[in-house]
PDB file of C-alpha atoms in Angstrom:
ATOM      1  CA  UNK A 227      31.811 -10.346  14.633  1.00 47.00           C
ATOM      2  CA  UNK A 228      28.088 -11.043  14.325  1.00 47.00           C
ATOM      3  CA  UNK A 229      27.435  -7.535  15.668  1.00 50.00           C
ATOM      4  CA  UNK A 230      29.542  -6.058  12.865  1.00 43.00           C
ATOM      5  CA  UNK A 231      27.549  -7.985  10.244  1.00 42.00           C
ATOM      6  CA  UNK A 232      24.261  -6.787  11.710  1.00 45.00           C
ATOM      7  CA  UNK A 233      25.438  -3.183  11.704  1.00 49.00           C
ATOM      8  CA  UNK A 234      26.510  -3.422   8.053  1.00 45.00           C
ATOM      9  CA  UNK A 235      23.164  -4.888   7.029  1.00 47.00           C
ATOM     10  CA  UNK A 236      21.406  -2.143   8.967  1.00 51.00           C
ATOM     11  CA  UNK A 237      23.375   0.466   7.051  1.00 46.00           C
ATOM     12  CA  UNK A 238      22.486  -1.148   3.702  1.00 51.00           C
ATOM     13  CA  UNK A 239      18.759  -1.203   4.395  1.00 49.00           C
ATOM     14  CA  UNK A 240      18.810   2.295   5.849  1.00 48.00           C
ATOM     15  CA  UNK A 241      20.291   3.493   2.561  1.00 46.00           C
ATOM     16  CA  UNK A 242      17.544   1.715   0.649  1.00 46.00           C
ATOM     17  CA  UNK A 243      14.770   2.996   2.919  1.00 44.00           C
ATOM     18  CA  UNK A 244      15.809   6.630   2.679  1.00 41.00           C
ATOM     19  CA  UNK A 245      17.010   6.498  -0.957  1.00 42.00           C
ATOM     20  CA  UNK A 246      20.293   8.241  -0.527  1.00 40.00           C
ATOM     21  CA  UNK A 247      19.144  11.402   1.269  1.00 35.00           C
ATOM     22  CA  UNK A 248      22.661  11.974   2.591  1.00 36.00           C
ATOM     23  CA  UNK A 249      24.561  10.917  -0.531  1.00 39.00           C
ATOM     24  CA  UNK A 250      26.494  13.127  -2.911  1.00 43.00           C
ATOM     25  CA  UNK A 251      25.026  13.764  -6.363  1.00 40.00           C
ATOM     26  CA  UNK A 252      28.527  14.033  -7.805  1.00 45.00           C
ATOM     27  CA  UNK A 253      28.891  10.257  -7.618  1.00 53.00           C
ATOM     28  CA  UNK A 254      25.621   9.339  -9.324  1.00 66.00           C
ATOM     29  CA  UNK A 255      26.116   7.021 -12.307  1.00 78.00           C
ATOM     30  CA  UNK A 256      24.474   7.982 -15.597  1.00 85.00           C
ATOM     31  CA  UNK A 257      21.904   5.430 -16.810  1.00 94.00           C
ATOM     32  CA  UNK A 258      22.881   3.492 -19.918  1.00 95.00           C
ATOM     33  CA  UNK A 259      20.019   4.587 -22.157  1.00 95.00           C
ATOM     34  CA  UNK A 260      21.320   2.640 -25.138  1.00 92.00           C
ATOM     35  CA  UNK A 261      20.817  -0.611 -23.216  1.00 93.00           C
ATOM     36  CA  UNK A 262      18.080   0.631 -20.852  1.00 95.00           C
ATOM     37  CA  UNK A 263      19.875  -0.237 -17.640  1.00 97.00           C
ATOM     38  CA  UNK A 264      21.344   1.473 -14.590  1.00 97.00           C
ATOM     39  CA  UNK A 265      24.709  -0.076 -13.802  1.00 97.00           C
ATOM     40  CA  UNK A 266      26.944   0.741 -10.848  1.00 97.00           C
ATOM     41  CA  UNK A 267      30.111  -0.702  -9.344  1.00 96.00           C
ATOM     42  CA  UNK A 268      30.539  -0.587  -5.581  1.00 96.00           C
ATOM     43  CA  UNK A 269      33.836  -1.056  -3.782  1.00 95.00           C
ATOM     44  CA  UNK A 270      34.602  -1.971  -0.217  1.00 94.00           C
ATOM     45  CA  UNK A 271      37.614  -2.571   1.992  1.00 90.00           C
ATOM     46  CA  UNK A 272      37.762  -4.739   5.073  1.00 80.00           C
ATOM     47  CA  UNK A 273      39.280  -3.803   8.427  1.00 75.00           C
ATOM     48  CA  UNK A 274      42.621  -5.346   9.260  1.00 75.00           C
ATOM     49  CA  UNK A 275      41.623  -8.815  10.450  1.00 69.00           C
ATOM     50  CA  UNK A 276      43.722 -11.930  10.906  1.00 68.00           C
ATOM     51  CA  UNK A 277      40.896 -14.094   9.582  1.00 81.00           C
ATOM     52  CA  UNK A 278      41.056 -13.719   5.772  1.00 81.00           C
ATOM     53  CA  UNK A 279      37.609 -15.209   5.179  1.00 84.00           C
ATOM     54  CA  UNK A 280      35.944 -12.773   7.574  1.00 86.00           C
ATOM     55  CA  UNK A 281      37.842  -9.867   6.041  1.00 87.00           C
ATOM     56  CA  UNK A 282      36.667 -10.870   2.574  1.00 88.00           C
ATOM     57  CA  UNK A 283      33.054 -11.123   3.727  1.00 90.00           C
ATOM     58  CA  UNK A 284      33.204  -7.680   5.334  1.00 91.00           C
ATOM     59  CA  UNK A 285      34.772  -6.172   2.216  1.00 93.00           C
ATOM     60  CA  UNK A 286      32.035  -7.704   0.059  1.00 94.00           C
ATOM     61  CA  UNK A 287      29.282  -6.378   2.320  1.00 94.00           C
ATOM     62  CA  UNK A 288      30.836  -2.918   2.183  1.00 95.00           C
ATOM     63  CA  UNK A 289      30.974  -3.112  -1.627  1.00 96.00           C
ATOM     64  CA  UNK A 290      27.321  -4.140  -1.792  1.00 97.00           C
ATOM     65  CA  UNK A 291      26.380  -1.240   0.509  1.00 96.00           C
ATOM     66  CA  UNK A 292      28.304   1.151  -1.743  1.00 97.00           C
ATOM     67  CA  UNK A 293      26.549  -0.227  -4.834  1.00 97.00           C
ATOM     68  CA  UNK A 294      23.136   0.181  -3.224  1.00 97.00           C
ATOM     69  CA  UNK A 295      24.019   3.774  -2.341  1.00 96.00           C
ATOM     70  CA  UNK A 296      25.040   4.508  -5.919  1.00 97.00           C
ATOM     71  CA  UNK A 297      21.901   2.877  -7.334  1.00 97.00           C
ATOM     72  CA  UNK A 298      19.702   4.916  -5.028  1.00 96.00           C
ATOM     73  CA  UNK A 299      21.407   8.143  -6.048  1.00 96.00           C
ATOM     74  CA  UNK A 300      21.341   7.305  -9.759  1.00 97.00           C
ATOM     75  CA  UNK A 301      17.694   6.304  -9.747  1.00 97.00           C
ATOM     76  CA  UNK A 302      16.686   9.537  -8.005  1.00 96.00           C
ATOM     77  CA  UNK A 303      18.070  11.525 -10.930  1.00 96.00           C
ATOM     78  CA  UNK A 304      16.359   9.594 -13.744  1.00 97.00           C
ATOM     79  CA  UNK A 305      13.982  11.780 -15.769  1.00 97.00           C
ATOM     80  CA  UNK A 306      10.567  10.143 -15.877  1.00 97.00           C
ATOM     81  CA  UNK A 307       9.307  12.749 -18.319  1.00 97.00           C
ATOM     82  CA  UNK A 308      10.428  16.155 -19.524  1.00 96.00           C
ATOM     83  CA  UNK A 309       9.256  17.808 -16.293  1.00 96.00           C
ATOM     84  CA  UNK A 310       9.711  15.209 -13.537  1.00 97.00           C
ATOM     85  CA  UNK A 311      12.479  13.134 -11.994  1.00 97.00           C
ATOM     86  CA  UNK A 312      12.097   9.992  -9.917  1.00 98.00           C
ATOM     87  CA  UNK A 313      13.112  12.052  -6.882  1.00 97.00           C
ATOM     88  CA  UNK A 314      10.240  14.490  -7.522  1.00 96.00           C
ATOM     89  CA  UNK A 315       7.786  11.596  -7.592  1.00 97.00           C
ATOM     90  CA  UNK A 316       9.207  10.052  -4.426  1.00 97.00           C
ATOM     91  CA  UNK A 317       8.845  13.309  -2.521  1.00 96.00           C
ATOM     92  CA  UNK A 318       5.140  13.539  -3.374  1.00 95.00           C
ATOM     93  CA  UNK A 319       4.174   9.861  -3.157  1.00 96.00           C
ATOM     94  CA  UNK A 320       4.928   7.341  -0.420  1.00 96.00           C
ATOM     95  CA  UNK A 321       3.675   4.615  -2.763  1.00 96.00           C
ATOM     96  CA  UNK A 322       6.289   5.487  -5.385  1.00 97.00           C
ATOM     97  CA  UNK A 323       8.946   5.721  -2.691  1.00 96.00           C
ATOM     98  CA  UNK A 324       8.119   2.216  -1.470  1.00 97.00           C
ATOM     99  CA  UNK A 325       8.116   0.804  -4.992  1.00 97.00           C
ATOM    100  CA  UNK A 326      11.469   2.382  -5.805  1.00 97.00           C
ATOM    101  CA  UNK A 327      12.943   0.979  -2.587  1.00 96.00           C
ATOM    102  CA  UNK A 328      11.734  -2.493  -3.571  1.00 96.00           C
ATOM    103  CA  UNK A 329      13.254  -2.061  -7.029  1.00 97.00           C
ATOM    104  CA  UNK A 330      16.650  -1.256  -5.530  1.00 97.00           C
ATOM    105  CA  UNK A 331      16.444  -4.209  -3.155  1.00 95.00           C
ATOM    106  CA  UNK A 332      15.854  -6.416  -6.189  1.00 96.00           C
ATOM    107  CA  UNK A 333      18.983  -5.222  -8.022  1.00 97.00           C
ATOM    108  CA  UNK A 334      21.023  -7.974  -9.633  1.00 97.00           C
ATOM    109  CA  UNK A 335      24.701  -8.613  -9.000  1.00 98.00           C
ATOM    110  CA  UNK A 336      26.190  -9.250 -12.446  1.00 97.00           C
ATOM    111  CA  UNK A 337      29.854  -9.356 -11.485  1.00 97.00           C
ATOM    112  CA  UNK A 338      31.978  -9.429  -8.360  1.00 97.00           C
ATOM    113  CA  UNK A 339      35.640  -9.886  -7.605  1.00 95.00           C
ATOM    114  CA  UNK A 340      38.340  -9.314  -5.054  1.00 92.00           C
ATOM    115  CA  UNK A 341      40.637  -6.387  -5.772  1.00 89.00           C
ATOM    116  CA  UNK A 342      44.270  -5.910  -4.739  1.00 85.00           C
ATOM    117  CA  UNK A 343      44.901  -4.758  -1.185  1.00 82.00           C
ATOM    118  CA  UNK A 344      42.079  -6.697   0.453  1.00 83.00           C
ATOM    119  CA  UNK A 345      39.211  -4.901  -1.231  1.00 91.00           C
ATOM    120  CA  UNK A 346      36.157  -6.160  -3.057  1.00 95.00           C
ATOM    121  CA  UNK A 347      34.166  -4.947  -6.062  1.00 97.00           C
ATOM    122  CA  UNK A 348      30.510  -5.620  -6.896  1.00 98.00           C
ATOM    123  CA  UNK A 349      28.675  -4.563 -10.067  1.00 98.00           C
ATOM    124  CA  UNK A 350      24.885  -4.331  -9.804  1.00 98.00           C
ATOM    125  CA  UNK A 351      22.149  -3.419 -12.259  1.00 98.00           C
ATOM    126  CA  UNK A 352      18.519  -2.309 -12.302  1.00 98.00           C
ATOM    127  CA  UNK A 353      16.683  -2.362 -15.651  1.00 98.00           C
ATOM    128  CA  UNK A 354      14.957   0.821 -16.749  1.00 98.00           C
ATOM    129  CA  UNK A 355      12.217  -1.230 -18.430  1.00 98.00           C
ATOM    130  CA  UNK A 356      10.960  -4.776 -18.079  1.00 96.00           C
ATOM    131  CA  UNK A 357       8.102  -6.780 -16.660  1.00 92.00           C
ATOM    132  CA  UNK A 358      10.002  -7.667 -13.482  1.00 91.00           C
ATOM    133  CA  UNK A 359      11.734  -5.353 -11.017  1.00 94.00           C
ATOM    134  CA  UNK A 360      12.240  -2.508 -13.477  1.00 97.00           C
ATOM    135  CA  UNK A 361      12.214   1.178 -12.653  1.00 98.00           C
ATOM    136  CA  UNK A 362       9.386   1.648 -15.158  1.00 98.00           C
ATOM    137  CA  UNK A 363       7.229  -0.800 -13.228  1.00 97.00           C
ATOM    138  CA  UNK A 364       7.767   1.302 -10.106  1.00 97.00           C
ATOM    139  CA  UNK A 365       7.221   4.795 -11.489  1.00 97.00           C
ATOM    140  CA  UNK A 366       5.442   4.825 -14.853  1.00 95.00           C
ATOM    141  CA  UNK A 367       1.892   6.160 -14.570  1.00 86.00           C
ATOM    142  CA  UNK A 368      -0.986   4.144 -16.009  1.00 85.00           C
ATOM    143  CA  UNK A 369      -3.420   6.360 -17.941  1.00 85.00           C
ATOM    144  CA  UNK A 370      -7.064   6.088 -16.966  1.00 84.00           C
ATOM    145  CA  UNK A 371      -8.097   6.092 -20.623  1.00 89.00           C
ATOM    146  CA  UNK A 372      -5.981   5.134 -23.586  1.00 91.00           C
ATOM    147  CA  UNK A 373      -6.167   7.880 -26.196  1.00 94.00           C
ATOM    148  CA  UNK A 374      -5.859   7.070 -29.898  1.00 95.00           C
ATOM    149  CA  UNK A 375      -2.883   8.251 -31.921  1.00 96.00           C
ATOM    150  CA  UNK A 376      -3.954  11.546 -33.576  1.00 95.00           C
ATOM    151  CA  UNK A 377      -4.750  11.722 -37.260  1.00 94.00           C
ATOM    152  CA  UNK A 378      -3.011  14.150 -39.661  1.00 95.00           C
ATOM    153  CA  UNK A 379      -4.404  17.676 -39.692  1.00 92.00           C
ATOM    154  CA  UNK A 380      -4.289  17.646 -43.490  1.00 94.00           C
ATOM    155  CA  UNK A 381      -4.804  14.896 -46.023  1.00 90.00           C
ATOM    156  CA  UNK A 382      -1.519  13.734 -47.490  1.00 90.00           C
ATOM    157  CA  UNK A 383      -0.592  10.585 -49.422  1.00 90.00           C
ATOM    158  CA  UNK A 384       1.200   7.798 -47.594  1.00 89.00           C
ATOM    159  CA  UNK A 385       3.628   5.387 -49.186  1.00 87.00           C
ATOM    160  CA  UNK A 386       3.377   2.679 -46.531  1.00 86.00           C
ATOM    161  CA  UNK A 387       6.081   0.209 -45.686  1.00 92.00           C
ATOM    162  CA  UNK A 388       7.823   2.236 -43.001  1.00 97.00           C
ATOM    163  CA  UNK A 389       8.907   0.022 -40.134  1.00 98.00           C
ATOM    164  CA  UNK A 390       9.534   2.713 -37.542  1.00 98.00           C
ATOM    165  CA  UNK A 391      10.409   6.312 -36.812  1.00 98.00           C
ATOM    166  CA  UNK A 392      13.793   7.922 -36.219  1.00 98.00           C
ATOM    167  CA  UNK A 393      13.911  11.517 -35.007  1.00 98.00           C
ATOM    168  CA  UNK A 394      17.304  13.135 -35.385  1.00 98.00           C
ATOM    169  CA  UNK A 395      17.851  15.437 -32.401  1.00 98.00           C
ATOM    170  CA  UNK A 396      21.586  15.909 -32.775  1.00 98.00           C
ATOM    171  CA  UNK A 397      22.871  19.339 -31.805  1.00 97.00           C
ATOM    172  CA  UNK A 398      19.827  20.181 -29.689  1.00 98.00           C
ATOM    173  CA  UNK A 399      20.919  18.716 -26.351  1.00 97.00           C
ATOM    174  CA  UNK A 400      18.234  16.046 -26.028  1.00 98.00           C
ATOM    175  CA  UNK A 401      18.044  14.506 -22.537  1.00 97.00           C
ATOM    176  CA  UNK A 402      16.702  10.940 -22.366  1.00 98.00           C
ATOM    177  CA  UNK A 403      13.463  10.486 -20.430  1.00 98.00           C
ATOM    178  CA  UNK A 404      11.384   7.411 -19.687  1.00 98.00           C
ATOM    179  CA  UNK A 405       8.166   8.925 -21.022  1.00 97.00           C
ATOM    180  CA  UNK A 406       8.878  11.271 -23.946  1.00 98.00           C
ATOM    181  CA  UNK A 407       6.223  13.141 -25.907  1.00 98.00           C
ATOM    182  CA  UNK A 408       6.622  14.038 -29.574  1.00 98.00           C
ATOM    183  CA  UNK A 409       4.937  17.300 -30.522  1.00 98.00           C
ATOM    184  CA  UNK A 410       4.533  19.379 -33.655  1.00 98.00           C
ATOM    185  CA  UNK A 411       5.757  22.953 -33.767  1.00 96.00           C
ATOM    186  CA  UNK A 412       2.376  24.387 -32.769  1.00 95.00           C
ATOM    187  CA  UNK A 413       2.382  22.415 -29.529  1.00 95.00           C
ATOM    188  CA  UNK A 414       0.144  19.489 -30.440  1.00 97.00           C
ATOM    189  CA  UNK A 415       1.285  16.082 -29.132  1.00 98.00           C
ATOM    190  CA  UNK A 416       1.365  13.264 -31.674  1.00 98.00           C
ATOM    191  CA  UNK A 417       2.914  10.512 -29.530  1.00 98.00           C
ATOM    192  CA  UNK A 418       2.930   9.915 -25.780  1.00 97.00           C
ATOM    193  CA  UNK A 419       2.349   7.245 -23.150  1.00 96.00           C
ATOM    194  CA  UNK A 420      -1.388   8.037 -23.126  1.00 95.00           C
ATOM    195  CA  UNK A 421      -1.553   6.642 -26.664  1.00 97.00           C
ATOM    196  CA  UNK A 422       0.059   3.316 -25.804  1.00 97.00           C
ATOM    197  CA  UNK A 423      -0.561   0.031 -24.059  1.00 95.00           C
ATOM    198  CA  UNK A 424       0.888   0.631 -20.552  1.00 95.00           C
ATOM    199  CA  UNK A 425       2.100  -2.971 -20.282  1.00 95.00           C
ATOM    200  CA  UNK A 426       4.084  -2.528 -23.498  1.00 95.00           C
ATOM    201  CA  UNK A 427       5.593   0.733 -22.239  1.00 96.00           C
ATOM    202  CA  UNK A 428       6.685  -0.891 -18.983  1.00 97.00           C
ATOM    203  CA  UNK A 429       8.092  -3.923 -20.786  1.00 97.00           C
ATOM    204  CA  UNK A 430      10.105  -2.159 -23.492  1.00 96.00           C
ATOM    205  CA  UNK A 431       9.829   1.601 -23.090  1.00 97.00           C
ATOM    206  CA  UNK A 432       8.550   4.143 -25.579  1.00 98.00           C
ATOM    207  CA  UNK A 433      11.737   4.772 -27.547  1.00 98.00           C
ATOM    208  CA  UNK A 434      15.404   3.917 -27.817  1.00 97.00           C
ATOM    209  CA  UNK A 435      18.229   6.442 -27.606  1.00 98.00           C
ATOM    210  CA  UNK A 436      21.402   6.286 -29.653  1.00 97.00           C
ATOM    211  CA  UNK A 437      24.061   8.485 -31.229  1.00 96.00           C
ATOM    212  CA  UNK A 438      23.786   7.409 -34.875  1.00 96.00           C
ATOM    213  CA  UNK A 439      21.678   5.279 -37.190  1.00 94.00           C
ATOM    214  CA  UNK A 440      24.434   2.646 -37.142  1.00 94.00           C
ATOM    215  CA  UNK A 441      24.102   2.035 -33.384  1.00 95.00           C
ATOM    216  CA  UNK A 442      22.482  -1.215 -32.320  1.00 95.00           C
ATOM    217  CA  UNK A 443      19.687   0.648 -30.534  1.00 95.00           C
ATOM    218  CA  UNK A 444      18.596   2.164 -33.873  1.00 96.00           C
ATOM    219  CA  UNK A 445      17.436  -1.267 -35.059  1.00 97.00           C
ATOM    220  CA  UNK A 446      14.307  -0.703 -32.954  1.00 98.00           C
ATOM    221  CA  UNK A 447      12.978   1.345 -35.881  1.00 98.00           C
ATOM    222  CA  UNK A 448      13.339  -1.602 -38.248  1.00 98.00           C
ATOM    223  CA  UNK A 449      14.875  -1.918 -41.688  1.00 97.00           C
ATOM    224  CA  UNK A 450      12.965   0.930 -43.347  1.00 97.00           C
ATOM    225  CA  UNK A 451      12.488   3.761 -40.836  1.00 98.00           C
ATOM    226  CA  UNK A 452      10.973   7.146 -41.549  1.00 98.00           C
ATOM    227  CA  UNK A 453      13.674   9.657 -40.596  1.00 98.00           C
ATOM    228  CA  UNK A 454      12.835  13.257 -39.676  1.00 98.00           C
ATOM    229  CA  UNK A 455      14.763  16.084 -38.047  1.00 98.00           C
ATOM    230  CA  UNK A 456      13.643  17.654 -34.763  1.00 98.00           C
ATOM    231  CA  UNK A 457      13.338  21.441 -34.917  1.00 98.00           C
ATOM    232  CA  UNK A 458      13.521  22.013 -31.160  1.00 98.00           C
ATOM    233  CA  UNK A 459      13.058  20.434 -27.742  1.00 98.00           C
ATOM    234  CA  UNK A 460      10.470  21.054 -25.053  1.00 97.00           C
ATOM    235  CA  UNK A 461      10.319  20.606 -21.303  1.00 96.00           C
ATOM    236  CA  UNK A 462      12.390  21.530 -18.274  1.00 96.00           C
ATOM    237  CA  UNK A 463      14.679  18.573 -18.976  1.00 95.00           C
ATOM    238  CA  UNK A 464      14.601  19.073 -22.770  1.00 97.00           C
ATOM    239  CA  UNK A 465      13.228  15.598 -23.287  1.00 97.00           C
ATOM    240  CA  UNK A 466      10.363  16.122 -25.749  1.00 98.00           C
ATOM    241  CA  UNK A 467      11.332  16.375 -29.430  1.00 98.00           C
ATOM    242  CA  UNK A 468       9.413  18.879 -31.546  1.00 98.00           C
ATOM    243  CA  UNK A 469       9.026  18.296 -35.279  1.00 98.00           C
ATOM    244  CA  UNK A 470       7.619  20.545 -37.986  1.00 98.00           C
ATOM    245  CA  UNK A 471       3.889  20.416 -38.676  1.00 97.00           C
ATOM    246  CA  UNK A 472       4.618  18.954 -42.111  1.00 97.00           C
ATOM    247  CA  UNK A 473       6.771  16.178 -40.659  1.00 98.00           C
ATOM    248  CA  UNK A 474       4.194  15.510 -37.946  1.00 98.00           C
ATOM    249  CA  UNK A 475       1.517  15.013 -40.582  1.00 98.00           C
ATOM    250  CA  UNK A 476       3.824  12.744 -42.558  1.00 97.00           C
ATOM    251  CA  UNK A 477       4.517  10.657 -39.432  1.00 98.00           C
ATOM    252  CA  UNK A 478       0.819  10.332 -38.633  1.00 98.00           C
ATOM    253  CA  UNK A 479      -0.162   9.530 -42.200  1.00 97.00           C
ATOM    254  CA  UNK A 480       2.422   6.773 -42.455  1.00 97.00           C
ATOM    255  CA  UNK A 481       1.517   5.467 -39.022  1.00 97.00           C
ATOM    256  CA  UNK A 482      -2.083   5.032 -40.181  1.00 95.00           C
ATOM    257  CA  UNK A 483      -0.725   2.415 -42.575  1.00 95.00           C
ATOM    258  CA  UNK A 484       2.133   0.804 -40.630  1.00 96.00           C
ATOM    259  CA  UNK A 485       1.229   1.492 -36.946  1.00 97.00           C
ATOM    260  CA  UNK A 486       4.871   1.856 -35.909  1.00 98.00           C
ATOM    261  CA  UNK A 487       3.953   4.334 -33.178  1.00 98.00           C
ATOM    262  CA  UNK A 488       1.573   1.910 -31.477  1.00 97.00           C
ATOM    263  CA  UNK A 489       4.353  -0.674 -31.658  1.00 97.00           C
ATOM    264  CA  UNK A 490       6.801   1.811 -30.063  1.00 98.00           C
ATOM    265  CA  UNK A 491       9.244   1.411 -32.940  1.00 98.00           C
ATOM    266  CA  UNK A 492      10.671   4.842 -32.188  1.00 98.00           C
ATOM    267  CA  UNK A 493      14.305   5.961 -31.958  1.00 98.00           C
ATOM    268  CA  UNK A 494      15.808   9.288 -30.939  1.00 98.00           C
ATOM    269  CA  UNK A 495      19.312  10.197 -32.084  1.00 98.00           C
ATOM    270  CA  UNK A 496      21.017  12.376 -29.468  1.00 96.00           C
TER     271      UNK A 496
END
């Protein structure tokens, strides 16, 4: 029986080490961008054993192995920015690959239970952002030099008092990314990770994603957000909202007063 346990553990750590190279993309779980977490549920069944305790332990180990496999596959597909996935970064960097493996090993079991027929179910999570064992800590780049938020290209009055920014991207097919860039319609970036404190980005991300202003995630923009409409999206993964030049100047002018961009009080409505 000990040999069986060793083999199962070997399988689990092989999955972690190679990050799901042989797994099927069709079973990858979609990250929960509203709550900034990757959540998967693994299931396992034990062989037909007379010892019920041993059967339960084997079923649990199989469920954990399945959850690790799903986490590895899901994490590979996360869009780091509008051009790059975690898998792209892992292919080009052994350091990133090692960090991602460690992140998966540190996944938390948040629920587990026996299921009818001798099976077992384990739910595990990895946070997208956070100071400990988050995907952001493993993959987010740290800029060599922090660049200031741009200033408006024209002088416009600001009213002040805005607590955050909401960009309405509904109908455009916005894809959530860990490191979005907001640009104006002539291609100039007005907000990106290079403008922010990297520790803050890792801890809480650059923006929240939701489906309406009434969603809980929209509260990130505070009680009096500046709301603008995106005119298009940019990037291979359509993750960078583009706003009109006039709206970009309005955002920057108001930010000069309230500094909601530096505080990452930004929300994208999908």
